[in-house]
Tab-separated table of C-alpha atoms in Angstrom:
chain	number	residue	atom	x	y	z
A	731	MET	CA	6.661	-33.239	34.978
A	732	GLU	CA	7.915	-31.097	37.886
A	733	ASN	CA	7.739	-27.338	37.768
A	734	LYS	CA	10.581	-25.376	36.440
A	735	LYS	CA	11.774	-22.459	38.656
A	736	ILE	CA	12.544	-19.190	37.065
A	737	LYS	CA	15.630	-17.825	38.314
A	738	ARG	CA	16.890	-15.144	35.793
A	739	ALA	CA	14.745	-13.120	33.370
A	740	LEU	CA	15.629	-11.140	30.287
A	741	ILE	CA	13.221	-8.178	29.811
A	742	SER	CA	13.292	-5.724	26.713
A	743	VAL	CA	9.837	-4.276	25.915
A	744	TYR	CA	8.077	-1.116	24.774
A	745	HIS	CA	4.762	-1.842	26.426
A	746	LYS	CA	4.992	-1.474	30.151
A	747	ASP	CA	1.452	-1.791	31.438
A	748	LYS	CA	1.210	-4.464	34.106
A	749	LEU	CA	4.918	-5.211	33.741
A	750	ASP	CA	5.729	-3.461	37.327
A	751	GLU	CA	3.422	-6.070	38.966
A	752	ILE	CA	5.277	-8.774	37.138
A	753	ILE	CA	8.689	-7.784	37.977
A	754	LYS	CA	7.785	-6.942	41.638
A	755	LYS	CA	6.427	-10.426	42.076
A	756	LEU	CA	9.324	-12.059	40.427
A	757	TYR	CA	11.823	-10.257	42.410
A	758	ALA	CA	10.037	-11.052	45.596
A	759	GLU	CA	10.462	-14.821	44.383
A	760	GLY	CA	14.225	-14.293	44.017
A	761	VAL	CA	14.508	-13.809	40.404
A	762	SER	CA	17.344	-11.567	38.888
A	763	PHE	CA	17.102	-9.424	35.883
A	764	VAL	CA	19.025	-8.434	32.783
A	765	SER	CA	17.688	-5.710	30.344
A	766	THR	CA	18.380	-3.120	27.811
A	767	GLY	CA	17.993	0.790	27.754
A	768	GLY	CA	14.664	1.983	28.699
A	769	THR	CA	13.411	-1.269	30.289
A	770	LYS	CA	16.486	-1.372	32.494
A	771	SER	CA	15.836	2.043	33.667
A	772	PHE	CA	12.027	1.214	34.261
A	773	ILE	CA	13.037	-1.932	36.427
A	774	GLU	CA	15.479	0.311	38.423
A	775	SER	CA	12.870	2.963	38.950
A	776	LEU	CA	10.930	0.216	40.865
A	777	GLY	CA	13.976	-0.108	43.248
A	778	ILE	CA	14.991	-3.375	41.831
A	779	PRO	CA	18.452	-4.174	40.589
A	780	CYS	CA	18.960	-4.999	36.975
A	781	ASP	CA	22.111	-6.031	34.957
A	782	THR	CA	22.614	-4.690	31.384
A	783	VAL	CA	22.919	-6.846	28.374
A	784	GLU	CA	26.027	-5.083	27.608
A	785	ASP	CA	27.480	-6.291	30.970
A	786	LEU	CA	26.670	-9.806	30.095
A	787	THR	CA	27.937	-9.733	26.551
A	788	SER	CA	30.891	-7.282	27.188
A	789	TYR	CA	29.767	-5.614	23.863
A	790	PRO	CA	28.072	-2.392	23.596
A	791	SER	CA	24.796	-1.658	21.501
A	792	ILE	CA	26.112	-1.053	17.966
A	793	LEU	CA	24.999	0.032	14.472
A	794	GLY	CA	22.532	2.508	15.791
A	795	GLY	CA	20.820	-0.006	18.081
A	796	ARG	CA	20.499	-2.689	15.246
A	797	VAL	CA	22.648	-5.133	17.342
A	798	LYS	CA	22.058	-5.348	21.072
A	799	THR	CA	21.103	-8.902	22.203
A	800	LEU	CA	22.500	-10.934	19.281
A	801	HIS	CA	25.276	-12.660	21.099
A	802	PRO	CA	26.075	-16.319	22.153
A	803	LYS	CA	25.917	-15.115	25.884
A	804	VAL	CA	22.365	-14.291	25.470
A	805	PHE	CA	21.115	-16.875	23.016
A	806	GLY	CA	23.259	-19.663	24.822
A	807	GLY	CA	21.612	-18.962	28.081
A	808	ILE	CA	18.133	-19.307	26.446
A	809	LEU	CA	18.668	-22.247	24.035
A	810	ALA	CA	20.675	-24.462	26.277
A	811	ARG	CA	18.850	-27.774	27.111
A	812	ARG	CA	18.844	-28.186	30.654
A	813	ASP	CA	18.760	-32.020	30.505
A	814	MET	CA	21.833	-32.277	28.298
A	815	GLU	CA	25.238	-32.425	30.022
A	816	GLN	CA	27.103	-31.116	27.014
A	817	ASP	CA	24.835	-27.941	26.801
A	818	LEU	CA	25.367	-27.383	30.606
A	819	ALA	CA	29.098	-27.994	30.312
A	820	GLN	CA	29.430	-25.356	27.502
A	821	LEU	CA	27.516	-22.886	29.558
A	822	GLU	CA	30.027	-23.341	32.327
A	823	GLN	CA	32.923	-23.161	29.964
A	824	TYR	CA	31.900	-19.938	28.367
A	825	GLU	CA	30.497	-18.423	31.650
A	826	ILE	CA	26.947	-18.105	30.183
A	827	PRO	CA	24.128	-17.764	32.777
A	828	GLU	CA	20.851	-19.515	32.049
A	829	ILE	CA	17.911	-17.345	31.201
A	830	ASP	CA	14.561	-19.107	32.194
A	831	LEU	CA	12.188	-16.312	31.171
A	832	VAL	CA	12.217	-13.923	28.296
A	833	ILE	CA	9.724	-11.020	28.124
A	834	VAL	CA	10.116	-9.088	24.852
A	835	ASP	CA	7.892	-7.252	22.264
A	836	LEU	CA	8.484	-6.207	18.725
A	837	TYR	CA	8.879	-2.853	16.997
A	838	PRO	CA	5.628	-1.733	15.664
A	839	PHE	CA	6.058	-2.406	11.984
A	840	GLU	CA	2.231	-2.568	11.085
A	841	ALA	CA	1.460	0.641	12.843
A	842	THR	CA	4.392	2.329	11.194
A	843	ILE	CA	3.199	1.270	7.576
A	844	ALA	CA	-0.357	2.052	8.495
A	845	ALA	CA	0.723	5.571	9.421
A	846	GLY	CA	2.084	5.970	5.840
A	847	ALA	CA	5.801	6.125	6.782
A	848	ASP	CA	8.498	5.984	4.007
A	849	GLU	CA	10.321	2.922	3.189
A	850	ALA	CA	13.511	3.770	5.175
A	851	THR	CA	11.422	4.440	8.419
A	852	SER	CA	9.450	1.175	7.770
A	853	ILE	CA	12.534	-0.929	7.163
A	854	GLU	CA	13.964	0.330	10.564
A	855	LYS	CA	10.704	-0.975	12.412
A	856	ILE	CA	11.596	-4.626	11.122
A	857	ASP	CA	12.622	-6.291	14.429
A	858	ILE	CA	15.699	-8.468	14.518
A	859	GLY	CA	16.812	-9.106	18.049
A	860	GLY	CA	13.212	-9.226	19.367
A	861	ILE	CA	11.961	-11.872	16.865
A	862	SER	CA	15.096	-13.859	17.426
A	863	LEU	CA	14.635	-13.875	21.177
A	864	ILE	CA	10.960	-14.983	20.714
A	865	ARG	CA	11.776	-17.834	18.359
A	866	ALA	CA	14.732	-19.069	20.641
A	867	ALA	CA	12.808	-18.901	23.904
A	868	ALA	CA	9.727	-20.514	22.163
A	869	LYS	CA	11.772	-23.307	20.562
A	870	ASN	CA	13.212	-24.139	24.026
A	871	TYR	CA	9.969	-24.197	25.834
A	872	LYS	CA	10.808	-27.207	27.746
A	873	ASP	CA	13.099	-25.175	29.936
A	874	VAL	CA	12.148	-21.367	29.185
A	875	VAL	CA	9.024	-19.286	29.457
A	876	ILE	CA	8.373	-16.658	26.697
A	877	LEU	CA	6.102	-13.683	26.763
A	878	ALA	CA	6.090	-12.264	23.197
A	879	SER	CA	3.356	-9.428	23.709
A	880	GLU	CA	1.576	-7.543	26.223
A	881	ALA	CA	-1.409	-9.712	25.549
A	882	GLN	CA	0.417	-12.546	27.735
A	883	TYR	CA	1.109	-10.075	30.754
A	884	ILE	CA	-2.060	-10.787	32.550
A	885	PRO	CA	-2.193	-14.637	31.998
A	886	PHE	CA	1.392	-14.745	33.177
A	887	LEU	CA	0.850	-12.469	36.187
A	888	GLU	CA	-2.227	-14.610	37.257
A	889	LEU	CA	0.028	-17.705	37.022
A	890	ILE	CA	2.848	-16.466	39.145
A	891	ASN	CA	0.567	-14.884	41.782
A	892	GLN	CA	-1.025	-18.375	42.271
A	893	ASN	CA	2.096	-20.783	41.904
A	894	GLY	CA	5.097	-18.367	42.450
A	895	ALA	CA	7.914	-18.088	40.011
A	896	SER	CA	7.668	-21.696	38.603
A	897	THR	CA	5.759	-23.196	35.550
A	898	THR	CA	4.616	-26.523	34.141
A	899	LEU	CA	5.545	-27.923	30.768
A	900	GLU	CA	2.028	-27.336	29.793
A	901	GLU	CA	1.996	-23.741	30.580
A	902	ARG	CA	5.408	-23.072	28.876
A	903	ARG	CA	4.127	-24.832	25.718
A	904	TRP	CA	0.979	-22.540	25.670
A	905	PHE	CA	3.244	-19.403	26.049
A	906	ALA	CA	5.443	-20.793	23.186
A	907	LYS	CA	2.277	-21.330	21.052
A	908	GLU	CA	1.351	-17.718	21.654
A	909	ALA	CA	4.736	-16.499	20.878
A	910	PHE	CA	4.990	-18.380	17.452
A	911	GLY	CA	1.561	-16.857	16.659
A	912	VAL	CA	3.142	-13.312	17.257
A	913	SER	CA	6.162	-14.068	15.219
A	914	SER	CA	4.232	-15.580	12.223
A	915	HIS	CA	1.887	-12.615	12.289
A	916	TYR	CA	4.621	-10.163	12.252
A	917	ASP	CA	6.477	-11.953	9.369
A	918	SER	CA	3.361	-12.035	7.319
A	919	ALA	CA	2.982	-8.386	7.631
A	920	ILE	CA	6.465	-7.794	6.556
A	921	PHE	CA	6.269	-10.192	3.638
A	922	ASN	CA	2.842	-8.497	2.423
A	923	TYR	CA	4.693	-5.069	2.597
A	924	PHE	CA	7.531	-6.310	0.270
A	925	ASP	CA	5.186	-8.395	-1.933
A	926	GLY	CA	2.807	-5.308	-2.400
A	927	ASP	CA	0.447	-6.187	-5.334
A	928	ASN	CA	2.571	-8.906	-6.838
A	929	ALA	CA	0.382	-11.789	-5.323
A	930	SER	CA	3.482	-14.080	-5.355
A	931	ALA	CA	2.065	-15.992	-2.176
A	932	PHE	CA	-0.868	-15.780	-0.063
A	933	ARG	CA	-0.150	-14.787	3.419
A	934	MET	CA	-3.164	-13.784	5.700
A	935	SER	CA	-2.977	-13.431	9.414
A	936	ALA	CA	-5.669	-12.438	11.858
A	937	ASN	CA	-5.241	-12.089	15.548
A	938	GLY	CA	-8.020	-12.512	17.980
A	939	SER	CA	-9.780	-15.964	17.938
A	940	LYS	CA	-13.310	-16.277	18.998
A	941	SER	CA	-15.111	-19.757	19.178
A	942	LEU	CA	-18.632	-19.495	17.877
A	943	ARG	CA	-21.528	-21.610	19.124
A	944	TYR	CA	-21.496	-23.374	15.793
A	945	GLY	CA	-20.796	-22.807	12.156
A	946	GLU	CA	-23.488	-22.173	9.368
A	947	ASN	CA	-25.355	-25.393	10.631
A	948	PRO	CA	-25.387	-26.806	14.093
A	949	HIS	CA	-23.233	-29.850	13.146
A	950	GLN	CA	-20.392	-27.598	12.039
A	951	SER	CA	-17.774	-25.837	14.314
A	952	GLY	CA	-17.197	-22.133	13.707
A	953	TYR	CA	-14.635	-19.563	14.646
A	954	PHE	CA	-13.948	-15.796	14.016
A	955	PHE	CA	-10.462	-14.724	13.671
A	956	GLY	CA	-10.199	-10.829	13.866
A	957	GLN	CA	-10.551	-7.792	15.945
A	958	PHE	CA	-14.449	-7.304	15.879
A	959	ASP	CA	-14.321	-4.823	18.799
A	960	ASP	CA	-12.161	-2.493	16.612
A	961	MET	CA	-15.272	-2.176	14.355
A	962	PHE	CA	-18.220	-2.591	16.563
A	963	GLU	CA	-19.433	-1.924	20.262
A	964	GLN	CA	-22.009	-4.340	21.468
A	965	LEU	CA	-24.415	-2.762	23.668
A	966	HIS	CA	-26.775	-5.398	24.133
A	967	GLY	CA	-27.924	-8.828	23.267
A	968	LYS	CA	-26.885	-12.435	22.828
A	969	GLU	CA	-23.658	-13.821	21.443
A	970	ILE	CA	-23.112	-13.195	17.813
A	971	SER	CA	-23.340	-16.397	15.704
A	972	TYR	CA	-21.492	-17.345	12.500
A	973	ASN	CA	-24.568	-16.492	10.381
A	974	ASN	CA	-24.969	-13.201	12.228
A	975	LEU	CA	-21.531	-12.212	11.212
A	976	LEU	CA	-22.081	-13.026	7.600
A	977	ASP	CA	-25.141	-10.788	7.574
A	978	ILE	CA	-23.246	-7.983	9.481
A	979	ASP	CA	-20.490	-8.132	7.020
A	980	ALA	CA	-23.089	-7.825	4.094
A	981	ALA	CA	-24.943	-5.040	5.737
A	982	VAL	CA	-21.798	-2.970	6.464
A	983	SER	CA	-20.627	-3.399	2.745
A	984	LEU	CA	-24.053	-2.379	1.552
A	985	ILE	CA	-24.583	0.728	3.671
A	986	ASN	CA	-21.104	2.019	2.873
A	987	ASP	CA	-22.387	2.779	-0.633
A	988	PHE	CA	-25.086	5.156	0.617
A	989	GLU	CA	-24.609	8.846	1.666
A	990	ASP	CA	-28.226	9.791	2.048
A	991	ILE	CA	-30.241	8.977	5.209
A	992	THR	CA	-30.835	4.976	4.555
A	993	PHE	CA	-32.209	2.122	6.367
A	994	ALA	CA	-31.656	-1.480	5.146
A	995	ILE	CA	-33.098	-4.810	6.131
A	996	LEU	CA	-31.081	-7.889	5.271
A	997	LYS	CA	-31.789	-11.692	5.390
A	998	HIS	CA	-29.290	-14.178	4.195
A	999	ASN	CA	-26.913	-11.518	3.086
A	1000	ASN	CA	-29.383	-9.900	0.637
A	1001	ALA	CA	-31.317	-6.727	1.046
A	1002	CYS	CA	-34.948	-7.517	1.466
A	1003	GLY	CA	-35.752	-3.924	2.157
A	1004	LEU	CA	-33.888	-0.724	1.707
A	1005	ALA	CA	-34.884	2.981	1.468
A	1006	SER	CA	-33.319	6.425	1.458
A	1007	ARG	CA	-35.387	9.415	2.795
A	1008	PRO	CA	-34.748	12.837	4.457
A	1009	ASP	CA	-36.082	11.380	7.770
A	1010	LEU	CA	-34.946	8.203	9.451
A	1011	LYS	CA	-38.349	7.111	10.529
A	1012	GLU	CA	-39.614	7.552	6.913
A	1013	ALA	CA	-36.555	5.681	5.587
A	1014	TRP	CA	-37.396	2.722	8.120
A	1015	GLU	CA	-41.051	2.615	7.144
A	1016	ALA	CA	-40.351	2.576	3.450
A	1017	ALA	CA	-37.575	-0.113	3.877
A	1018	LEU	CA	-39.982	-2.457	5.762
A	1019	ALA	CA	-42.686	-1.896	3.152
A	1020	GLY	CA	-40.402	-3.429	0.600
A	1021	ASP	CA	-40.788	-6.798	2.156
A	1022	PRO	CA	-42.342	-6.891	5.442
A	1023	VAL	CA	-42.526	-10.748	5.524
A	1024	SER	CA	-38.761	-11.343	5.022
A	1025	ALA	CA	-37.963	-8.616	7.434
A	1026	TYR	CA	-38.970	-10.893	10.242
A	1027	GLY	CA	-35.906	-12.042	12.100
A	1028	GLY	CA	-33.675	-9.764	9.927
A	1029	VAL	CA	-30.553	-7.802	10.253
A	1030	LEU	CA	-31.070	-3.984	10.282
A	1031	ILE	CA	-28.514	-1.210	9.448
A	1032	THR	CA	-28.635	2.457	9.124
A	1033	ASN	CA	-26.221	5.309	8.629
A	1034	ALA	CA	-27.973	7.784	10.842
A	1035	ILE	CA	-28.385	7.980	14.684
A	1036	VAL	CA	-31.547	6.052	15.850
A	1037	ASP	CA	-33.928	8.346	17.464
A	1038	LYS	CA	-36.951	7.366	19.833
A	1039	GLU	CA	-39.569	7.856	17.267
A	1040	THR	CA	-37.796	5.450	14.938
A	1041	ALA	CA	-37.005	3.011	17.670
A	1042	GLU	CA	-40.743	2.765	18.551
A	1043	GLU	CA	-41.556	1.466	15.118
A	1044	ILE	CA	-38.583	-0.852	14.948
A	1045	ASN	CA	-39.545	-2.373	18.217
A	1046	LYS	CA	-42.783	-3.705	16.615
A	1047	LEU	CA	-40.694	-6.175	14.533
A	1048	PHE	CA	-38.807	-9.031	15.722
A	1049	LEU	CA	-35.082	-8.715	14.554
A	1050	GLU	CA	-31.705	-10.334	15.314
A	1051	VAL	CA	-29.385	-7.447	14.990
A	1052	ILE	CA	-29.526	-3.711	14.565
A	1053	ILE	CA	-26.367	-1.614	13.512
A	1054	ALA	CA	-26.126	2.115	13.772
A	1055	PRO	CA	-23.610	4.824	14.128
A	1056	ASP	CA	-25.220	5.648	17.617
A	1057	TYR	CA	-28.452	5.660	19.366
A	1058	ASP	CA	-30.322	8.277	21.527
A	1059	LEU	CA	-30.642	7.112	25.106
A	1060	ASP	CA	-34.385	6.874	25.080
A	1061	ALA	CA	-34.129	4.921	21.744
A	1062	LEU	CA	-31.907	2.461	23.513
A	1063	GLN	CA	-34.321	2.037	26.386
A	1064	ILE	CA	-36.804	0.976	23.923
A	1065	LEU	CA	-34.638	-1.349	21.860
A	1066	THR	CA	-33.079	-3.017	24.843
A	1067	GLN	CA	-36.567	-4.409	25.929
A	1068	LYS	CA	-35.772	-7.675	23.920
A	1069	LYS	CA	-33.087	-9.588	25.995
A	1070	ASN	CA	-31.630	-11.239	23.023
A	1071	ARG	CA	-31.567	-8.536	20.398
A	1072	ILE	CA	-28.106	-7.667	19.347
A	1073	ILE	CA	-27.406	-4.029	19.193
A	1074	LEU	CA	-24.199	-2.767	17.646
A	1075	VAL	CA	-22.473	0.671	17.381
A	1076	LEU	CA	-20.497	0.742	14.131
A	1077	LEU	CA	-17.329	2.450	15.292
A	1078	ASN	CA	-15.303	1.979	11.965
A	1079	ASN	CA	-16.781	1.074	8.594
A	1080	LYS	CA	-13.437	0.474	6.853
A	1081	VAL	CA	-13.133	-2.998	5.380
A	1082	PRO	CA	-10.303	-4.824	3.724
A	1083	LYS	CA	-9.674	-3.885	0.122
A	1084	LYS	CA	-9.085	-7.692	-0.775
A	1085	GLN	CA	-11.572	-10.636	-0.446
A	1086	PHE	CA	-10.539	-14.205	-0.330
A	1087	ARG	CA	-12.244	-17.760	0.065
A	1088	SER	CA	-10.999	-21.203	0.321
A	1089	VAL	CA	-11.622	-23.224	-3.035
A	1090	LEU	CA	-10.462	-26.784	-3.713
A	1091	ASN	CA	-7.099	-27.042	-2.172
A	1092	GLY	CA	-6.237	-23.215	-2.577
A	1093	VAL	CA	-7.435	-19.807	-2.087
A	1094	LEU	CA	-9.242	-17.384	-4.437
A	1095	VAL	CA	-8.217	-13.745	-3.994
A	1096	GLN	CA	-9.931	-10.655	-5.648
A	1097	ASP	CA	-10.096	-6.819	-5.211
A	1098	LYS	CA	-13.297	-5.907	-3.249
A	1099	ASP	CA	-15.830	-4.174	-5.367
A	1100	LEU	CA	-15.715	-0.740	-4.027
A	1101	HIS	CA	-16.683	1.025	-7.172
A	1102	THR	CA	-20.117	2.724	-7.309
A	1103	GLU	CA	-21.583	4.112	-10.514
A	1104	THR	CA	-22.344	7.668	-10.934
A	1105	THR	CA	-24.295	9.739	-13.403
A	1106	GLY	CA	-21.173	10.182	-15.260
A	1107	ASP	CA	-20.843	6.327	-15.857
A	1108	ILE	CA	-24.247	6.215	-17.528
A	1109	LYS	CA	-24.524	6.487	-21.217
A	1110	VAL	CA	-27.985	7.019	-22.761
A	1111	VAL	CA	-28.532	4.927	-26.029
A	1112	THR	CA	-32.244	5.348	-26.305
A	1113	GLU	CA	-34.313	8.064	-28.192
A	1114	LYS	CA	-36.073	8.993	-24.982
A	1115	GLU	CA	-33.751	10.251	-22.219
A	1116	PRO	CA	-34.402	9.276	-18.729
A	1117	THR	CA	-35.323	12.102	-16.275
A	1118	THR	CA	-33.081	13.058	-13.417
A	1119	GLU	CA	-35.188	11.157	-11.018
A	1120	GLU	CA	-35.099	8.001	-13.052
A	1121	ILE	CA	-31.276	8.227	-13.311
A	1122	GLU	CA	-31.084	8.491	-9.471
A	1123	ASP	CA	-33.218	5.459	-9.099
A	1124	MET	CA	-30.939	3.631	-11.600
A	1125	ILE	CA	-27.902	4.457	-9.368
A	1126	PHE	CA	-29.874	3.470	-6.348
A	1127	ALA	CA	-30.881	0.096	-7.648
A	1128	ASN	CA	-27.476	-0.599	-9.035
A	1129	LYS	CA	-25.934	-0.045	-5.515
A	1130	ILE	CA	-28.468	-2.670	-4.154
A	1131	VAL	CA	-27.903	-5.189	-6.891
A	1132	LYS	CA	-24.156	-4.950	-6.515
A	1133	HIS	CA	-24.535	-6.571	-3.064
A	1134	SER	CA	-27.181	-9.178	-4.092
A	1135	LYS	CA	-26.568	-12.769	-4.910
A	1136	SER	CA	-26.581	-13.583	-8.645
A	1137	ASN	CA	-28.610	-14.101	-10.668
A	1138	ALA	CA	-30.353	-11.043	-9.219
A	1139	ILE	CA	-32.967	-8.563	-10.326
A	1140	VAL	CA	-33.766	-5.356	-8.322
A	1141	LEU	CA	-36.718	-3.230	-8.775
A	1142	ALA	CA	-36.640	0.206	-7.344
A	1143	LYS	CA	-38.617	3.407	-7.519
A	1144	GLY	CA	-38.428	6.607	-5.612
A	1145	LYS	CA	-35.111	5.564	-3.855
A	1146	GLN	CA	-37.124	2.571	-2.369
A	1147	LEU	CA	-36.450	-1.094	-3.021
A	1148	ILE	CA	-39.716	-2.367	-4.314
A	1149	ALA	CA	-38.712	-6.145	-4.754
A	1150	SER	CA	-35.731	-8.157	-5.653
A	1151	GLY	CA	-35.265	-11.829	-6.998
A	1152	VAL	CA	-31.932	-13.271	-5.783
A	1153	GLY	CA	-29.771	-16.249	-6.139
A	1154	GLN	CA	-31.745	-17.724	-9.084
A	1155	THR	CA	-30.224	-19.861	-11.656
A	1156	SER	CA	-32.057	-17.979	-14.506
A	1157	ARG	CA	-32.453	-14.277	-15.006
A	1158	VAL	CA	-36.046	-15.017	-16.206
A	1159	ASP	CA	-36.746	-16.690	-12.769
A	1160	ALA	CA	-35.128	-13.862	-11.005
A	1161	LEU	CA	-37.230	-11.286	-12.760
A	1162	LYS	CA	-40.438	-13.294	-12.294
A	1163	GLN	CA	-39.866	-13.557	-8.506
A	1164	ALA	CA	-39.184	-9.880	-8.239
A	1165	ILE	CA	-42.342	-9.128	-10.077
A	1166	GLU	CA	-44.442	-11.434	-8.111
A	1167	LYS	CA	-43.159	-10.238	-4.801
A	1168	ALA	CA	-43.797	-6.385	-5.894
A	1169	LYS	CA	-47.374	-7.450	-6.998
A	1170	SER	CA	-48.037	-9.268	-3.605
A	1171	PHE	CA	-47.138	-6.145	-1.864
A	1172	GLU	CA	-49.334	-4.027	-4.134
A	1173	PHE	CA	-46.394	-1.923	-5.539
A	1174	ASP	CA	-46.979	0.084	-8.796
A	1175	LEU	CA	-44.243	-1.005	-11.203
A	1176	GLU	CA	-45.011	1.632	-13.776
A	1177	GLY	CA	-41.653	3.477	-14.226
A	1178	ALA	CA	-39.751	1.308	-11.898
A	1179	ASP	CA	-36.058	0.872	-12.397
A	1180	CYS	CA	-34.803	-2.695	-12.848
A	1181	ARG	CA	-31.221	-3.716	-12.442
A	1182	TRP	CA	-29.857	-7.215	-12.871
A	1183	LEU	CA	-26.822	-8.907	-11.940
A	1184	LEU	CA	-25.507	-11.898	-13.904
A	1185	PRO	CA	-22.306	-13.935	-13.448
A	1186	ASP	CA	-19.302	-12.690	-15.386
A	1187	THR	CA	-21.238	-9.700	-17.126
A	1188	ASP	CA	-21.697	-6.126	-16.671
A	1189	ILE	CA	-24.598	-4.783	-14.811
A	1190	LEU	CA	-27.499	-3.735	-17.083
A	1191	ASN	CA	-29.895	-0.969	-16.459
A	1192	ILE	CA	-33.479	-1.701	-17.644
A	1193	LYS	CA	-36.491	0.677	-17.534
A	1194	ILE	CA	-39.770	-1.077	-17.138
A	1195	LYS	CA	-43.021	0.180	-18.401
A	1196	LEU	CA	-46.089	-2.048	-17.752
A	1197	LYS	CA	-48.856	-1.969	-20.584
A	1198	LYS	CA	-51.379	-4.719	-20.211
A	1199	HIS	CA	-48.676	-7.207	-18.901
A	1200	ILE	CA	-46.368	-6.350	-21.865
A	1201	TRP	CA	-42.877	-5.160	-20.800
A	1202	ASP	CA	-40.772	-2.860	-22.928
A	1203	PHE	CA	-37.047	-2.878	-22.062
A	1204	PHE	CA	-34.970	0.146	-22.652
A	1205	HIS	CA	-31.334	-0.710	-22.184
A	1206	LEU	CA	-28.941	1.794	-20.662
A	1207	ARG	CA	-25.465	0.345	-20.805
A	1208	ARG	CA	-22.636	1.432	-18.589
A	1209	LYS	CA	-19.863	3.295	-20.576
């Protein structure tokens, strides 16, 4: 299909980066402009003439700016089908000029509620005119180009620099698709604000699409939707995979529960090594000692800045990913010696408070488990009371088992993960697996703390004493 020439553009935006280049190029191509308020002043500051929407509609902005563009002379020029004589006749009858390009963005509703604004302020940030212009222009993509956010500025600028002020049907359809993505995300945010905790419907929208090499297995396609760069800065390494992302998610959730200097090693979303120590190098060595076999090819995370001394020890191991709040320069020089090693800086450890997953023909949603037990949550029901160190180990082990796949058993001692049995169909098998693993690495289980995680049950604290292979269990239940 032949290209459509842009002759007239309606522009009304907040974000103006790169907009000047677009306007100058369009003006050089003979495009005229109509705009509102601040955008009109911006266009005129470039030495380019611009009509006002009020001149077009013969109506002023009313109701405190709530009604500016909602008028047949605006929407008629956007929605008119250029291949229908009846539509064109009505444009002529009512003196409505055609509008071939709409550039508009929306009031920052999400940013407003994220800042904790009151309801009255939030309601005023629900865009009416902008969202209507977006939908109208996107609907009539056969004749009109729509730029619904600053994310489309650069693609459009590249297009007009190459082809002039004209677009193909395929290009206009792409911009329309992007515009409906903007409008649907915006409406989802508004719905979720009004719905609150009622859970009357499931509306989840995530911007930013990243195609992955494959999904969990090579024969599965995979995608990530979200703003990964808001949470991490990748300093080095290969492209992050689907399975990497699952491990990274598990690692961040796990490390968030620890305040002491802690190092954790994960494989298949479970901790295979974890320790808290006053010194980072000591924490790494103790974490690795928990299971040096499983640590191979693992995902590492710490809540402390990685120094050179620790990096030298880490570099002895093959690993997929390392995550830290920062790295000393000389530590980075060591860690980047491996070309494919993924090195991430954790910029923001905040995670959503809700979790969801697809099930059957629907979605399961639950609150994320953000609760961490403290000494105040433990009630002693045995004659012999645990020591302060034993209670600290119970809390330490409970943090780990909380993030392990059920059925799970965690054995811990001295703020070190000694061994774990995870993902077993029987708690007995999980315990056997944990004990065998601890023995294989020659750990002394005398006085170790055992925590288990069972489906649909409380987490139990069990104190283990080994006497000629006889195990005594002292149950310390939560309140």
